[in-house]
PDB file of C-alpha atoms in Angstrom:
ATOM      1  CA  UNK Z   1      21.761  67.739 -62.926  1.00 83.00           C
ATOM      2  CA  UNK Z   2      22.306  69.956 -65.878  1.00 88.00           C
ATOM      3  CA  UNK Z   3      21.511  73.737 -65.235  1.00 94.00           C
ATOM      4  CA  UNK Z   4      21.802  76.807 -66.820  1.00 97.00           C
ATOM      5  CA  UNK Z   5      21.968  79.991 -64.348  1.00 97.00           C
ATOM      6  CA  UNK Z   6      21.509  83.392 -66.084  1.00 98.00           C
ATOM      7  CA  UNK Z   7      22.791  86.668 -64.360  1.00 98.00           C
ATOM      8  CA  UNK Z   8      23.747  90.264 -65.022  1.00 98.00           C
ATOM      9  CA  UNK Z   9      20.408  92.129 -66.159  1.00 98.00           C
ATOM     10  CA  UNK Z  10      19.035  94.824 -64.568  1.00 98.00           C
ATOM     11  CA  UNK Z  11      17.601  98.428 -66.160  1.00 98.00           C
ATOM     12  CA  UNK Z  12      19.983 100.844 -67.961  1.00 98.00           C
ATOM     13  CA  UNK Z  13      19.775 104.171 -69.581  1.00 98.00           C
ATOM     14  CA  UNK Z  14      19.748 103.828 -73.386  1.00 98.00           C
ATOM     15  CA  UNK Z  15      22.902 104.149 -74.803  1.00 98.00           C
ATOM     16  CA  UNK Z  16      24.052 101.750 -71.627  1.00 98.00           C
ATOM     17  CA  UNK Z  17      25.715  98.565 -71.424  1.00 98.00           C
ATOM     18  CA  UNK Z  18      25.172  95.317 -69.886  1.00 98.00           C
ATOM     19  CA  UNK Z  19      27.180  92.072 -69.844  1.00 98.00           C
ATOM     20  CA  UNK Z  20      25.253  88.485 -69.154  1.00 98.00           C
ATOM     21  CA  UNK Z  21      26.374  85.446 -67.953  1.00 98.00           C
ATOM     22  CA  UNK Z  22      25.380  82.201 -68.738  1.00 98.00           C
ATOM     23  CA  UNK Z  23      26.796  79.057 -65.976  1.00 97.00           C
ATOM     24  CA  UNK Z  24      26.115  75.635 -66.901  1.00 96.00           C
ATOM     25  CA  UNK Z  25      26.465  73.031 -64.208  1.00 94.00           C
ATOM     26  CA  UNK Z  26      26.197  68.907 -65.254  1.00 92.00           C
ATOM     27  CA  UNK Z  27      27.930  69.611 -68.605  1.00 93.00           C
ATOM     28  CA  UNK Z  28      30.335  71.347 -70.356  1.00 93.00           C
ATOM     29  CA  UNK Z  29      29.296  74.365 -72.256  1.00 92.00           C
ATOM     30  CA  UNK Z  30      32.231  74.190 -74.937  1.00 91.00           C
ATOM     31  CA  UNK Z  31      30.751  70.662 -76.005  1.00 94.00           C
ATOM     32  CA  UNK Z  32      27.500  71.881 -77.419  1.00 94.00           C
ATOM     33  CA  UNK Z  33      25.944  74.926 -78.909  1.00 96.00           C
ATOM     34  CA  UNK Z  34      25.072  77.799 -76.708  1.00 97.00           C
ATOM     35  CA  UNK Z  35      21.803  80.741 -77.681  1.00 97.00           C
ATOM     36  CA  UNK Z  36      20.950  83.454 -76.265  1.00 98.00           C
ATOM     37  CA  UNK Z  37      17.628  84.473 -76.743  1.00 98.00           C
ATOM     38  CA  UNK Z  38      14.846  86.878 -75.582  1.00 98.00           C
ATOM     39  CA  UNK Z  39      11.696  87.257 -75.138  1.00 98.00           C
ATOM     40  CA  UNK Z  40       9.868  91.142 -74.816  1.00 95.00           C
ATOM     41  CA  UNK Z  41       6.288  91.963 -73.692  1.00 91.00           C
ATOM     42  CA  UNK Z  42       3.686  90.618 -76.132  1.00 93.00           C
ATOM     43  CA  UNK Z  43       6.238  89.631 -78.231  1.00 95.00           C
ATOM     44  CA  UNK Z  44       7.231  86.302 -79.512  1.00 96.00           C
ATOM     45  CA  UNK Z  45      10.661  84.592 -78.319  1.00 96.00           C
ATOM     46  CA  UNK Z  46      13.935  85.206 -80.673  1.00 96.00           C
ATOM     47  CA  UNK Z  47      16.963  84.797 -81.011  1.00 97.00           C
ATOM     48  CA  UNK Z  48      19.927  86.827 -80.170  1.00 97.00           C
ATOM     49  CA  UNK Z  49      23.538  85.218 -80.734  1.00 97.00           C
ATOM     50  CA  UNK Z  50      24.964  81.640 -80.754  1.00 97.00           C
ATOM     51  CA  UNK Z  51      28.474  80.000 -80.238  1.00 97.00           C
ATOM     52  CA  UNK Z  52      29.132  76.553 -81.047  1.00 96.00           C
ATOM     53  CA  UNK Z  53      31.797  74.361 -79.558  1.00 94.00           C
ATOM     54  CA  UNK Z  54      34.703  75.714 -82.052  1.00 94.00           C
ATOM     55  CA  UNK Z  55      33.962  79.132 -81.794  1.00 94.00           C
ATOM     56  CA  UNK Z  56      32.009  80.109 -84.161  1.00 96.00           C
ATOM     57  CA  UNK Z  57      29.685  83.136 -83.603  1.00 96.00           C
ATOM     58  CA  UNK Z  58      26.443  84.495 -85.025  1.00 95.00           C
ATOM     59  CA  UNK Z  59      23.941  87.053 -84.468  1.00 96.00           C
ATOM     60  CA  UNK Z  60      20.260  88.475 -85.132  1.00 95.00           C
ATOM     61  CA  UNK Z  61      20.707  90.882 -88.291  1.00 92.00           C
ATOM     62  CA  UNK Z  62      18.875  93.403 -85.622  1.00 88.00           C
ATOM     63  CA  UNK Z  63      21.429  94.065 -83.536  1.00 89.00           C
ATOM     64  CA  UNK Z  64      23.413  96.259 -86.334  1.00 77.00           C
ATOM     65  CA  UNK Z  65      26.926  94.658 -84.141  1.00 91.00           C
ATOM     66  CA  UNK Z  66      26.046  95.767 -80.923  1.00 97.00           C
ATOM     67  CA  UNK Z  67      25.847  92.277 -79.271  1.00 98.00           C
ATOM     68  CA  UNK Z  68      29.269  89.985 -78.903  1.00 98.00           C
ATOM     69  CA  UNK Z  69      29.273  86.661 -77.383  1.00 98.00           C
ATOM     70  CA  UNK Z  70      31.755  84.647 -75.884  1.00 97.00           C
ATOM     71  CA  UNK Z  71      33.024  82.313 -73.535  1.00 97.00           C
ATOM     72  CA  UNK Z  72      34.992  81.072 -70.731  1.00 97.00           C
ATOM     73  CA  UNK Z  73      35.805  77.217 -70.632  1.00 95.00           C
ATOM     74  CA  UNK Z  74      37.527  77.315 -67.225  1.00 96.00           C
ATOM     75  CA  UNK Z  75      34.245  79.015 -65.657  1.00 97.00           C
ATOM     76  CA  UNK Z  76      31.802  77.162 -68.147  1.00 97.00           C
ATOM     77  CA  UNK Z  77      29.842  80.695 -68.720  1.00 98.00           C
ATOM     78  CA  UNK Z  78      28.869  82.246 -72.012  1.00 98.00           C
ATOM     79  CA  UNK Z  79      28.382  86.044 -71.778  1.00 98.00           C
ATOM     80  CA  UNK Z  80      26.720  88.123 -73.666  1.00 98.00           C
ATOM     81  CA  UNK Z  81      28.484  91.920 -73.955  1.00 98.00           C
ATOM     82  CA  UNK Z  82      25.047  94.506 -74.816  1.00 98.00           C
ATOM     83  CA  UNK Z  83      26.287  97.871 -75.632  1.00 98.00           C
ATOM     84  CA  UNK Z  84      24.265 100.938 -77.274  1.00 97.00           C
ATOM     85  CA  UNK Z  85      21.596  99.464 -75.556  1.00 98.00           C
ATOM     86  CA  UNK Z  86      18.194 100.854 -76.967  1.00 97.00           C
ATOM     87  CA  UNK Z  87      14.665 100.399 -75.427  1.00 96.00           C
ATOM     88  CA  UNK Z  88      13.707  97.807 -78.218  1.00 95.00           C
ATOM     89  CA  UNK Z  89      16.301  95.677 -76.381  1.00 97.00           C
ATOM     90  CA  UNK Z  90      14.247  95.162 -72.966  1.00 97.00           C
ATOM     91  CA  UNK Z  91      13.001  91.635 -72.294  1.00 98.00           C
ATOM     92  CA  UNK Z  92      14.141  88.923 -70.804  1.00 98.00           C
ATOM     93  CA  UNK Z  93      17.195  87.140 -71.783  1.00 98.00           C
ATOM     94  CA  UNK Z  94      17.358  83.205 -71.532  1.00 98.00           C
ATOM     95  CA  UNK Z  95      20.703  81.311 -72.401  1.00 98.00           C
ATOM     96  CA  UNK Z  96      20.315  77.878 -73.921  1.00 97.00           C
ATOM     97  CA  UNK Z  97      21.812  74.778 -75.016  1.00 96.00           C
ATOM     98  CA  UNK Z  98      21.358  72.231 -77.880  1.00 94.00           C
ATOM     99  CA  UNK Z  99      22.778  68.885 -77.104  1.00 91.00           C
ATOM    100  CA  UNK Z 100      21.579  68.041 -80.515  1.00 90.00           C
ATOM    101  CA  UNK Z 101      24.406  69.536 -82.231  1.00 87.00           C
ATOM    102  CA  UNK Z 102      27.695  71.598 -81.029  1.00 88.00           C
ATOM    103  CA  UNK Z 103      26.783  74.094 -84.281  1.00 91.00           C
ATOM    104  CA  UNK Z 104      25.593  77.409 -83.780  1.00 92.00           C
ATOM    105  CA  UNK Z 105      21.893  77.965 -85.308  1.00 91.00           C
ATOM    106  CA  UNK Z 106      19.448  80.096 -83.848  1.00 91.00           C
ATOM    107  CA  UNK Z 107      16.758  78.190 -86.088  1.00 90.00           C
ATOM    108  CA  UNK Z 108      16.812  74.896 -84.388  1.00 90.00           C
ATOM    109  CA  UNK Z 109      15.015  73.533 -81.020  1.00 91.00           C
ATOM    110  CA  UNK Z 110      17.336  73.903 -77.995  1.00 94.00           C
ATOM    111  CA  UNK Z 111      17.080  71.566 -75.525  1.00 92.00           C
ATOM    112  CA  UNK Z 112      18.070  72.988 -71.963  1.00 93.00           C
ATOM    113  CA  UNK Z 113      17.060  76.656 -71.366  1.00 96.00           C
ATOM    114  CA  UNK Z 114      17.849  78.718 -68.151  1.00 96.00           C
ATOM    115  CA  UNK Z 115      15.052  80.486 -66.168  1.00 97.00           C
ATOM    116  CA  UNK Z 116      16.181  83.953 -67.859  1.00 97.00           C
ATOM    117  CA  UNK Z 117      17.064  87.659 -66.558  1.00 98.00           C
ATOM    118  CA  UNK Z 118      15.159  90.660 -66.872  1.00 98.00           C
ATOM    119  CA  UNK Z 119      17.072  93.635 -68.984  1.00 98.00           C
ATOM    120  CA  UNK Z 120      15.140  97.157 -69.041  1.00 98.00           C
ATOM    121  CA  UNK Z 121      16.092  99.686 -71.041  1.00 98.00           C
ATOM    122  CA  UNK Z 122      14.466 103.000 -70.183  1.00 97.00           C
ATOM    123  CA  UNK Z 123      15.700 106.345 -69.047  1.00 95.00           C
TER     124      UNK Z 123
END
């Protein structure tokens, strides 16, 4: 059965950091392309960061660097490192997968998307 299993949100002060984690199960992750994305209140769904199967990284222009993906093969988890978290970043965070292609593109339909994690950012 393929799964994706997000952890590690939770509320921090602004200024904070977080660090997500993305497990697959029924695939591996380093075959495909891997998004984060979020959703906040009222707000449509975007996206955050990508990594595709060689590496390669990219980001929303919004996040000014703040955001760094990565990943481990040996767990099959993608994490994504949040630091200077702001309150603009609260929503929640769903990892995805596009079996489509194993390039990184935050403009494409992904195909298998976890059930997401809440991240507040509030003092």
């Amino acid at each position: 059965q393929l799964q994706l299993v997000e952890s590690g949100g939770g509320l921090v002060q602004p200024g904070g950091s977080l660090r997500l984690s993305c497990a697959a199960s029924g695939f591996p992750l380093d075959y495909y392309a891997i998004g984060w994305f979020r959703q906040a209140p009222g707000k449509e769904r975007e996206g955050v960061s990508c990594i595709s199967s060689s590496g390669y990284t990219a980001y929303a222009d919004s996040l000014k660097g703040r955001f760094t993906i990565s990943r481990d093969n040996g767990k099959n988890t993608v994490y994504l490192q949040m630091n200077s978290l702001e309150p603009e970043d609260t929503g929640v965070y769903y990892c995805a997968a596009n079996f489509a292609s194993n390039w990184c593109n935050l403009g494409v339909p992904y195909d298998s998307w976890g059930q997401g994690t809440q991240v507040t950012v509030s003092s």
